[in-house]
PDB file of C-alpha atoms in Angstrom:
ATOM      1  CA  UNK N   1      15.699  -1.786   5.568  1.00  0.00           C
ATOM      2  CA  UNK N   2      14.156  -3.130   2.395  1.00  0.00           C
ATOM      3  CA  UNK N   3      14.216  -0.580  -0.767  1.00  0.00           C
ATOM      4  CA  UNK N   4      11.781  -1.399  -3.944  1.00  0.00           C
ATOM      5  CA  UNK N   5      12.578   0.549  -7.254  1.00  0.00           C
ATOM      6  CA  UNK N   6       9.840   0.463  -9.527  1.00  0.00           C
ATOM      7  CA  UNK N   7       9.830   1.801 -13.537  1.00  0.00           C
ATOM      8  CA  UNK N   8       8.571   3.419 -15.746  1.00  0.00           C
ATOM      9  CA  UNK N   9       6.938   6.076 -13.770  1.00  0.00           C
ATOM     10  CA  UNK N  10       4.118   6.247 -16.550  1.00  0.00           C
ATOM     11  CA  UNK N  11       3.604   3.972 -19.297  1.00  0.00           C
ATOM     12  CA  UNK N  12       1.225   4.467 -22.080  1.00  0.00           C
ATOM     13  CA  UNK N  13      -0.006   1.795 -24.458  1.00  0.00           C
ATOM     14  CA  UNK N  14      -2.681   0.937 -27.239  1.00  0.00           C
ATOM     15  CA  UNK N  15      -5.551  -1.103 -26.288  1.00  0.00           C
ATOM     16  CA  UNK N  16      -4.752  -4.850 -26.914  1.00  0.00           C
ATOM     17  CA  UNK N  17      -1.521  -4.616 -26.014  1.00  0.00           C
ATOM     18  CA  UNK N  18       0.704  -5.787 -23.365  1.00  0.00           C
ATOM     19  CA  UNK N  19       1.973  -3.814 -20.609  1.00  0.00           C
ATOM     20  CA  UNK N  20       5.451  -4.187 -18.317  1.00  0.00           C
ATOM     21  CA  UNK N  21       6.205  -2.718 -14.650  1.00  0.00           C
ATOM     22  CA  UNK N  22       9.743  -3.707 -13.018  1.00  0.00           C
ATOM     23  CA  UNK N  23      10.587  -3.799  -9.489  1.00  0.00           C
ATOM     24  CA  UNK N  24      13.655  -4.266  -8.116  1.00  0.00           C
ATOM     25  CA  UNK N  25      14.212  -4.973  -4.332  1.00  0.00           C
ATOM     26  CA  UNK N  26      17.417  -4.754  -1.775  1.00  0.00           C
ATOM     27  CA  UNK N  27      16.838  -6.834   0.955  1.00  0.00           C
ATOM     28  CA  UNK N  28      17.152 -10.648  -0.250  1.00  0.00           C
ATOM     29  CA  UNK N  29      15.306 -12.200   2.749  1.00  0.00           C
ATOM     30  CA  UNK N  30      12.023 -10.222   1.432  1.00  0.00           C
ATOM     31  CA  UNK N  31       9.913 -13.857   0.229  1.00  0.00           C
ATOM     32  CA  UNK N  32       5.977 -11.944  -0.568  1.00  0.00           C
ATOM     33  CA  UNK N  33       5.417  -9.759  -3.692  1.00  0.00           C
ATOM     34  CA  UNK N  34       2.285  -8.216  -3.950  1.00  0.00           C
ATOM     35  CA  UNK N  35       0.783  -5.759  -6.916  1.00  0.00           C
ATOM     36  CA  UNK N  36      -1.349  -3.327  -6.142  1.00  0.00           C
ATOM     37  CA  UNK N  37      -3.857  -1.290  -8.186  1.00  0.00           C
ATOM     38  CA  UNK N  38      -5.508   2.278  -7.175  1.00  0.00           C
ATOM     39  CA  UNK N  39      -7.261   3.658  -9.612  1.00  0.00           C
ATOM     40  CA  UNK N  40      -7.888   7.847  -9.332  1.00  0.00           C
ATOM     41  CA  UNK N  41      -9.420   8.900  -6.052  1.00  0.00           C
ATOM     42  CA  UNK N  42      -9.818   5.075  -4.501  1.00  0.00           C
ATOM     43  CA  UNK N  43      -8.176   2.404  -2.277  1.00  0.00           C
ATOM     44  CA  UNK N  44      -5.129   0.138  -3.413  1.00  0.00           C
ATOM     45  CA  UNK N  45      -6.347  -3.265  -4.221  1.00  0.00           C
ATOM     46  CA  UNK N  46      -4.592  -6.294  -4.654  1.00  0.00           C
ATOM     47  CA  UNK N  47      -4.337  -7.650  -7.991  1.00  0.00           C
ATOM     48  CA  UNK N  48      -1.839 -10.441  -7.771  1.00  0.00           C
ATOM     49  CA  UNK N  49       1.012 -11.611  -5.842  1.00  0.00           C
ATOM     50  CA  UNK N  50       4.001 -14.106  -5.614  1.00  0.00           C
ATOM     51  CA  UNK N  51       5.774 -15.854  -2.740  1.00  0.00           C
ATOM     52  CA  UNK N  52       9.234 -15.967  -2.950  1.00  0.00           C
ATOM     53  CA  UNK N  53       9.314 -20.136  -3.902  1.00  0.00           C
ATOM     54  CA  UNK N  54       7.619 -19.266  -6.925  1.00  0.00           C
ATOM     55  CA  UNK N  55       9.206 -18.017 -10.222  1.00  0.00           C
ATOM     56  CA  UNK N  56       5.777 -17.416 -11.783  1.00  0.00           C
ATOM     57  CA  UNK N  57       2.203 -16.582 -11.089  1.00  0.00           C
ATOM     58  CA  UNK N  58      -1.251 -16.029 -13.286  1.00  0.00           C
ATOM     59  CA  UNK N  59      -4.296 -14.893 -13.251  1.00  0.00           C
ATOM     60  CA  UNK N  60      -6.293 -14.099 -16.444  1.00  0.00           C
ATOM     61  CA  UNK N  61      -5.041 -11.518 -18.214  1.00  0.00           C
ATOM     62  CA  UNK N  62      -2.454 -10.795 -15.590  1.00  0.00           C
ATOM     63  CA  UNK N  63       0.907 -12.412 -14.494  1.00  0.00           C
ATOM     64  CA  UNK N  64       3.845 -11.732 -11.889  1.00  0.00           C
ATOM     65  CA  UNK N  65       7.239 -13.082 -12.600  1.00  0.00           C
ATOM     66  CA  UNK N  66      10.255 -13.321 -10.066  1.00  0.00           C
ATOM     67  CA  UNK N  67      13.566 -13.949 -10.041  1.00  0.00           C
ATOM     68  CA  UNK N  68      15.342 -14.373  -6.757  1.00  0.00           C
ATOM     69  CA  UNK N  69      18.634 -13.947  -8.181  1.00  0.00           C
ATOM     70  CA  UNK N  70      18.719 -10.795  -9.731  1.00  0.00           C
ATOM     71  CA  UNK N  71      15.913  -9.491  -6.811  1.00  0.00           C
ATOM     72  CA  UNK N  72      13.799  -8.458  -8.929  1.00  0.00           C
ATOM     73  CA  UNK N  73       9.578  -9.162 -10.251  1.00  0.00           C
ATOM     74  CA  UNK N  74       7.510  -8.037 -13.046  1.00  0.00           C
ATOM     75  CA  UNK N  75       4.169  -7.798 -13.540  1.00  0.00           C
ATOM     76  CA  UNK N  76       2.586  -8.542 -16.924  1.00  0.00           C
ATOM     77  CA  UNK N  77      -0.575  -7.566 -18.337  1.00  0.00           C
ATOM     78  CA  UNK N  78      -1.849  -8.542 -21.829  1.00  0.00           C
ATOM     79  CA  UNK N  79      -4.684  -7.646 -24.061  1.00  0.00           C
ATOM     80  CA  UNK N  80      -5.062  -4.054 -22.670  1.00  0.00           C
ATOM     81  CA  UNK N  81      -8.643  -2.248 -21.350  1.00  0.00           C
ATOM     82  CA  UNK N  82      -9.311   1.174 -21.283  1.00  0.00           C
ATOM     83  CA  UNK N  83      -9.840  -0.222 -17.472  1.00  0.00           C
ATOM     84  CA  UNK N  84      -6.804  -1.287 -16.911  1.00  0.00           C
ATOM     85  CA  UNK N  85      -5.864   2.525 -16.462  1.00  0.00           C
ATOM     86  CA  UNK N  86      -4.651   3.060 -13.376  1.00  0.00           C
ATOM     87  CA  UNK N  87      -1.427   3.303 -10.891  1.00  0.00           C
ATOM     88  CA  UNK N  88       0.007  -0.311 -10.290  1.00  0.00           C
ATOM     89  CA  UNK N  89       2.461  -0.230  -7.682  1.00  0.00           C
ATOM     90  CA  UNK N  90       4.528  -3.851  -6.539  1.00  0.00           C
ATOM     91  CA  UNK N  91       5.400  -4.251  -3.181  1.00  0.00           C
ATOM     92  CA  UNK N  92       7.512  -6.927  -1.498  1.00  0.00           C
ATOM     93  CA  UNK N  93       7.678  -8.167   2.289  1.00  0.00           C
ATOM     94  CA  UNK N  94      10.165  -7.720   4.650  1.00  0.00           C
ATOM     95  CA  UNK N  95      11.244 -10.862   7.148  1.00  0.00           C
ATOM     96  CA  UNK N  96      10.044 -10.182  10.656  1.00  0.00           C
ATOM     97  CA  UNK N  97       7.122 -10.263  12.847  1.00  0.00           C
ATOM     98  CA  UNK N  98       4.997  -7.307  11.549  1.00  0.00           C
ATOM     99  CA  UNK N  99       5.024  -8.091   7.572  1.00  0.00           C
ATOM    100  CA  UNK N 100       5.612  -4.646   6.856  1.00  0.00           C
ATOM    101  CA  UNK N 101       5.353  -3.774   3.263  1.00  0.00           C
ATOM    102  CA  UNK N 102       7.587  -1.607   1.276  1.00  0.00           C
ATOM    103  CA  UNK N 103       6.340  -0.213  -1.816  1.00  0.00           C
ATOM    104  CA  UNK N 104       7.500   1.255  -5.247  1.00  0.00           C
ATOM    105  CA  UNK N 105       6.959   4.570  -6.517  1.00  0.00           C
ATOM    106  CA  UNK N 106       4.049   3.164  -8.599  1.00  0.00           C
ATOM    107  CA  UNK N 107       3.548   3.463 -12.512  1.00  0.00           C
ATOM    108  CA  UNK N 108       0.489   5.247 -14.121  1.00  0.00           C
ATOM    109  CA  UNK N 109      -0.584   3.294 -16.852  1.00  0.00           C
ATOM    110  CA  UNK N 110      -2.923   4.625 -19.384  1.00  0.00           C
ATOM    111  CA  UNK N 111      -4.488   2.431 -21.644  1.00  0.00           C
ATOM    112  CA  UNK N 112      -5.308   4.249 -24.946  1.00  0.00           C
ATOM    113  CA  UNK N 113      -8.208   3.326 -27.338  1.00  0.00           C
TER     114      UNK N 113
ATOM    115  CA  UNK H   1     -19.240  -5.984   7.421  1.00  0.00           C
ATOM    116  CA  UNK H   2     -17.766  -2.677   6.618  1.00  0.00           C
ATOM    117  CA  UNK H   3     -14.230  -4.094   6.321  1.00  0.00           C
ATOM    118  CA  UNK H   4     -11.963  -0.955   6.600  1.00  0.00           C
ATOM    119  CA  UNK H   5     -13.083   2.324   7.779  1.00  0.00           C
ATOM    120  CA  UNK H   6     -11.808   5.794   8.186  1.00  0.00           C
ATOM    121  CA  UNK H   7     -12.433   9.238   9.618  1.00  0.00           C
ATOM    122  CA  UNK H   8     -12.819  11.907   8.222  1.00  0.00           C
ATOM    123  CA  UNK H   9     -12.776  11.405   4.668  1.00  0.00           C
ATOM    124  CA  UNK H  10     -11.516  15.088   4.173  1.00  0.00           C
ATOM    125  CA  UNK H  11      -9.971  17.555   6.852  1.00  0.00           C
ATOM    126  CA  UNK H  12      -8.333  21.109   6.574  1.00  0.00           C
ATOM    127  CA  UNK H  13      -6.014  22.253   8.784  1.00  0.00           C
ATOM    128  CA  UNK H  14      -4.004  25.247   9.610  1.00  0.00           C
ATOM    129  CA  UNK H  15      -0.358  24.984  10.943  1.00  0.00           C
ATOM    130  CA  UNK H  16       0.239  24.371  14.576  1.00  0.00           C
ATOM    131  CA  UNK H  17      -3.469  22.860  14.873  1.00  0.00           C
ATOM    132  CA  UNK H  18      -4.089  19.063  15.608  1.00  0.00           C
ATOM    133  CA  UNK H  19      -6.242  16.288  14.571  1.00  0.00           C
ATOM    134  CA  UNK H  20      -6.828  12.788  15.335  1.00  0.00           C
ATOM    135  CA  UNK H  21      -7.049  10.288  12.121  1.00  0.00           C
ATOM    136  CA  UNK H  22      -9.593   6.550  12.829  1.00  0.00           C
ATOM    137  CA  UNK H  23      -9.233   3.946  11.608  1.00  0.00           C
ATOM    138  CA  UNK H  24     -11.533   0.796  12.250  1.00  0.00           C
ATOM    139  CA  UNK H  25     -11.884  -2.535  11.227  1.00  0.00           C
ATOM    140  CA  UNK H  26     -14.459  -5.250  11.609  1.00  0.00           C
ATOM    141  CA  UNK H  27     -12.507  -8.311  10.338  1.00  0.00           C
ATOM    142  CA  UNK H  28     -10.786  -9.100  13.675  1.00  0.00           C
ATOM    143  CA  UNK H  29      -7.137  -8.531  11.966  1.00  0.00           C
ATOM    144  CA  UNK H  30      -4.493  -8.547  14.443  1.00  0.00           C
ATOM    145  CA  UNK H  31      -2.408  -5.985  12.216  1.00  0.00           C
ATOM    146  CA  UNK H  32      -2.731  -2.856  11.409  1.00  0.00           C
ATOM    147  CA  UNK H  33      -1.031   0.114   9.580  1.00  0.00           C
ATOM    148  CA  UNK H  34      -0.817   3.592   8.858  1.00  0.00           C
ATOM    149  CA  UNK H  35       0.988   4.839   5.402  1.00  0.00           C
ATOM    150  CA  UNK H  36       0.552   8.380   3.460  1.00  0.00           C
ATOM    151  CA  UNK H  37       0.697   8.605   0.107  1.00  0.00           C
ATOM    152  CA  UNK H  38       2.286  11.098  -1.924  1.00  0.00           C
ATOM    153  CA  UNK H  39       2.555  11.935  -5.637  1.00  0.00           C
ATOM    154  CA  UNK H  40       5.853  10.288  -7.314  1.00  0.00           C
ATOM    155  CA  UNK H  41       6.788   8.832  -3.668  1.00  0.00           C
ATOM    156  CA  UNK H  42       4.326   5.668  -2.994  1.00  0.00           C
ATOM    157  CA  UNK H  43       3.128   4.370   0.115  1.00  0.00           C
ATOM    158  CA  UNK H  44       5.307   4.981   3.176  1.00  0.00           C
ATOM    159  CA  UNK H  45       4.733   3.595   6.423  1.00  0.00           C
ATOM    160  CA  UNK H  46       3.991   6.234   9.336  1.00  0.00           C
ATOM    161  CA  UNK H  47       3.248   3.820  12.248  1.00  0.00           C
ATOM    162  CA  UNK H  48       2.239  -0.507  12.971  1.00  0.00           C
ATOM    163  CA  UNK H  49       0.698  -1.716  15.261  1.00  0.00           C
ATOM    164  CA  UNK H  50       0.736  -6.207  16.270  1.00  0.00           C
ATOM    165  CA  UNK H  51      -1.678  -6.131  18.274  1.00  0.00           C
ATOM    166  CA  UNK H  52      -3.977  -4.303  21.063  1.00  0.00           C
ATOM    167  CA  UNK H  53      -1.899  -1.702  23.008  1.00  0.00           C
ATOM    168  CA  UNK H  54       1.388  -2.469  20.698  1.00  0.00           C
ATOM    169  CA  UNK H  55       2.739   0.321  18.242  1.00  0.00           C
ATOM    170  CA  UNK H  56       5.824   0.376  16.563  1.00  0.00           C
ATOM    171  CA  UNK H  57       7.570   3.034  14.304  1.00  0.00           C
ATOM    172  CA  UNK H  58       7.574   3.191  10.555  1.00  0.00           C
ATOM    173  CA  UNK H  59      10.158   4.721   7.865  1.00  0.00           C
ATOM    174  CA  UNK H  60       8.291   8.663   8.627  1.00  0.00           C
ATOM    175  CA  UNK H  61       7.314   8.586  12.031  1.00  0.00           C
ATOM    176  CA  UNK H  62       8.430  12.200  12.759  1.00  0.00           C
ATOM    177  CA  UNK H  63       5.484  14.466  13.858  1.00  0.00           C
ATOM    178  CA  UNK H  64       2.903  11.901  14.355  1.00  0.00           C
ATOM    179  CA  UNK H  65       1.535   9.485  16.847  1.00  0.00           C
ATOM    180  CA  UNK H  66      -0.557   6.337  17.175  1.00  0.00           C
ATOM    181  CA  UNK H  67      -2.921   4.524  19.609  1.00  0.00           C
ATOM    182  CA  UNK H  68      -4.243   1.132  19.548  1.00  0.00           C
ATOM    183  CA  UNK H  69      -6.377   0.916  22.977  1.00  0.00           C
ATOM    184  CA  UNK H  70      -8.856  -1.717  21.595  1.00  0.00           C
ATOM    185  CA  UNK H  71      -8.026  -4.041  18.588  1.00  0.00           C
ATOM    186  CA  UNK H  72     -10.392  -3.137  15.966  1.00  0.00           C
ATOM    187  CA  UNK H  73      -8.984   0.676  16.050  1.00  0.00           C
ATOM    188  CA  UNK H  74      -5.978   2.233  15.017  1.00  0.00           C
ATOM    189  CA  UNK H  75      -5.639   5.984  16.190  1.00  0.00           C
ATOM    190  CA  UNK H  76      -3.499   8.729  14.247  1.00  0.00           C
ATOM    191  CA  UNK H  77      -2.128  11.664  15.925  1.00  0.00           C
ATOM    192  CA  UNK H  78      -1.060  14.764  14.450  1.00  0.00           C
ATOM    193  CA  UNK H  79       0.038  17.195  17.553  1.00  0.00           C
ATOM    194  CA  UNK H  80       1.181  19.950  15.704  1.00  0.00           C
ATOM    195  CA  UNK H  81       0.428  19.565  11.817  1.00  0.00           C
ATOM    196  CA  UNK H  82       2.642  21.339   9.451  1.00  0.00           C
ATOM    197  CA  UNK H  83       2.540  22.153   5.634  1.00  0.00           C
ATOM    198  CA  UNK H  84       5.030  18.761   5.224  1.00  0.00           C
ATOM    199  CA  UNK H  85       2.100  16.696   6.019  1.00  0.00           C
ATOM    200  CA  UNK H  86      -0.143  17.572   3.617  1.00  0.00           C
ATOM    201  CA  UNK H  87      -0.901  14.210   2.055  1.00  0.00           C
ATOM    202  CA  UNK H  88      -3.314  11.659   1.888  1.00  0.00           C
ATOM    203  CA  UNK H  89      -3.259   8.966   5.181  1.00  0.00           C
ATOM    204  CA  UNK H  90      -4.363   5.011   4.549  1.00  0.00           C
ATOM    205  CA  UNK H  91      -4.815   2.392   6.943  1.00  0.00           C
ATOM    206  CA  UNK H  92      -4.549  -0.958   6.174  1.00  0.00           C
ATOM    207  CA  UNK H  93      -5.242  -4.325   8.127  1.00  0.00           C
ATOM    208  CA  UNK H  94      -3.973  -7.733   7.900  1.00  0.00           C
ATOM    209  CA  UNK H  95      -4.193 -11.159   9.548  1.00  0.00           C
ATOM    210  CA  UNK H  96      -1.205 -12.582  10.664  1.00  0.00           C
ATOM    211  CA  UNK H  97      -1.285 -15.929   8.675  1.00  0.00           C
ATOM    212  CA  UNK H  98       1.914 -15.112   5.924  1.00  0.00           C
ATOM    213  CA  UNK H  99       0.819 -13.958   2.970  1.00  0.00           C
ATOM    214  CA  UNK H 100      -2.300 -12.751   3.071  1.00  0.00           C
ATOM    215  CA  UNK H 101      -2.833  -9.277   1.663  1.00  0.00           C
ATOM    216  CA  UNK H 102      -3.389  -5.781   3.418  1.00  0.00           C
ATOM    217  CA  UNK H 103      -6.862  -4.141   3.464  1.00  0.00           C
ATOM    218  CA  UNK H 104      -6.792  -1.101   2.956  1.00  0.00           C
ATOM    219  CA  UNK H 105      -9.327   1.732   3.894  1.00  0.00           C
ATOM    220  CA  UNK H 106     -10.730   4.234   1.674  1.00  0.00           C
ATOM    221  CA  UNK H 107      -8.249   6.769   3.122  1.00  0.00           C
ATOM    222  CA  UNK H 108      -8.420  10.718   4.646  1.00  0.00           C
ATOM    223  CA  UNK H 109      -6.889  13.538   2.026  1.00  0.00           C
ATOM    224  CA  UNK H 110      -5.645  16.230   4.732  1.00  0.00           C
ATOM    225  CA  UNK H 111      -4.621  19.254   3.823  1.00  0.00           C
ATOM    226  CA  UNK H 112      -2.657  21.530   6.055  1.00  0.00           C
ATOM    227  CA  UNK H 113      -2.263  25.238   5.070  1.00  0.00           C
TER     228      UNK H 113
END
């Protein structure tokens, strides 16, 4: 089955600036790439995601990158908030009938002012 | 419309007891999922279901089971609960067009002692 590594576990940065979270995934037929967000005590929400005939993807503040070849997608957040605090975790899509979704470990981010 | 609802919010059991975890939906998905979540470890998958009266293992199946007699529920089963499964339980919905996200409910934090 599909494995996703995701990293850092925690990242910390200063308000304003940008923030990275890698995933890496096994299986190479996987072709959906969601991000989630859950912020403390709530539901995972998605924030942004990428099919897998797309190398790039924004939204605001926010971007996803992929790269096929090297299985692997990034997610990319700039100019920082205080409520951008949370724990992103990526995801990616397995072929077959039930679109399961694997996910990564996830990566607390806290956003410092 | 509610979107994604479970019961109970919060639940306390002692080993060797059992429980039944709800989950409903009113946005006529034809998927739906059950993952727990713990710290450092993600979002595994317990149990799918396709569709009505269809239910299909996940990566941690062991020591739970799942009903889906009507479509807009999704039933967990603990039989005999046990320390291990101390966690906290999400279901999630989708439609089956590819690509569209999961739903996910506001999940149950169960605590087995």
């Amino acid at each position: 089955g599909e494995n996703v590594e995701q990293h850092p576990s925690t990242l910390s940065v200063q308000e304003g600036d940008s923030a990275v979270i890698k995933c890496t995934y096994s299986d190479s037929a996987s072709n959906y790439f969601p991000w989630y967000k859950q912020e403390l005590g709530k539901r995972p929400q998605l924030i942004i995601d990428i099919r897998s005939n797309v190398g790039e993807k924004k939204d605001q503040r926010i971007a996803v990158t992929l790269n096929k070849t090297a299985k692997h997608f990034s997610l990319h957040i700039t100019e920082t908030q205080p409520e951008d605090s949370a724990v992103y975790f990526c995801a990616a899509r397995q072929s077959g009938s039930a679109r399961q979704l694997t996910f990564g470990s996830g990566t607390q981010l806290t956003v410092l002012p | 419309n509610a979107g994604v609802t479970q019961t109970p919010k919060f639940r306390v059991l002692k080993t060797g007891q059992s429980m039944t975890l709800l989950c409903a939906q009113d946005m006529n998905h034809e998927y739906m999922y059950w993952y727990r979540q713990d710290p450092g470890m993600g979002l595994r998958l317990i149990h799918y279901s396709v569709g009505e009266g269809t239910t299909a293992k996940g990566e941690v199946p062991d020591g739970y089971n799942v009903s889906r007699l009507k479509k807009q529920n999704f039933l967990l089963g603990l039989e005999s609960a046990a320390p291990s499964q101390t966690s906290v339980y999400f279901c999630a919905t989708q439609q089956v067009t590819l690509g569209v996200e999961q739903y996910f409910g506001p999940g149950t934090r169960l605590t087995v002692t």
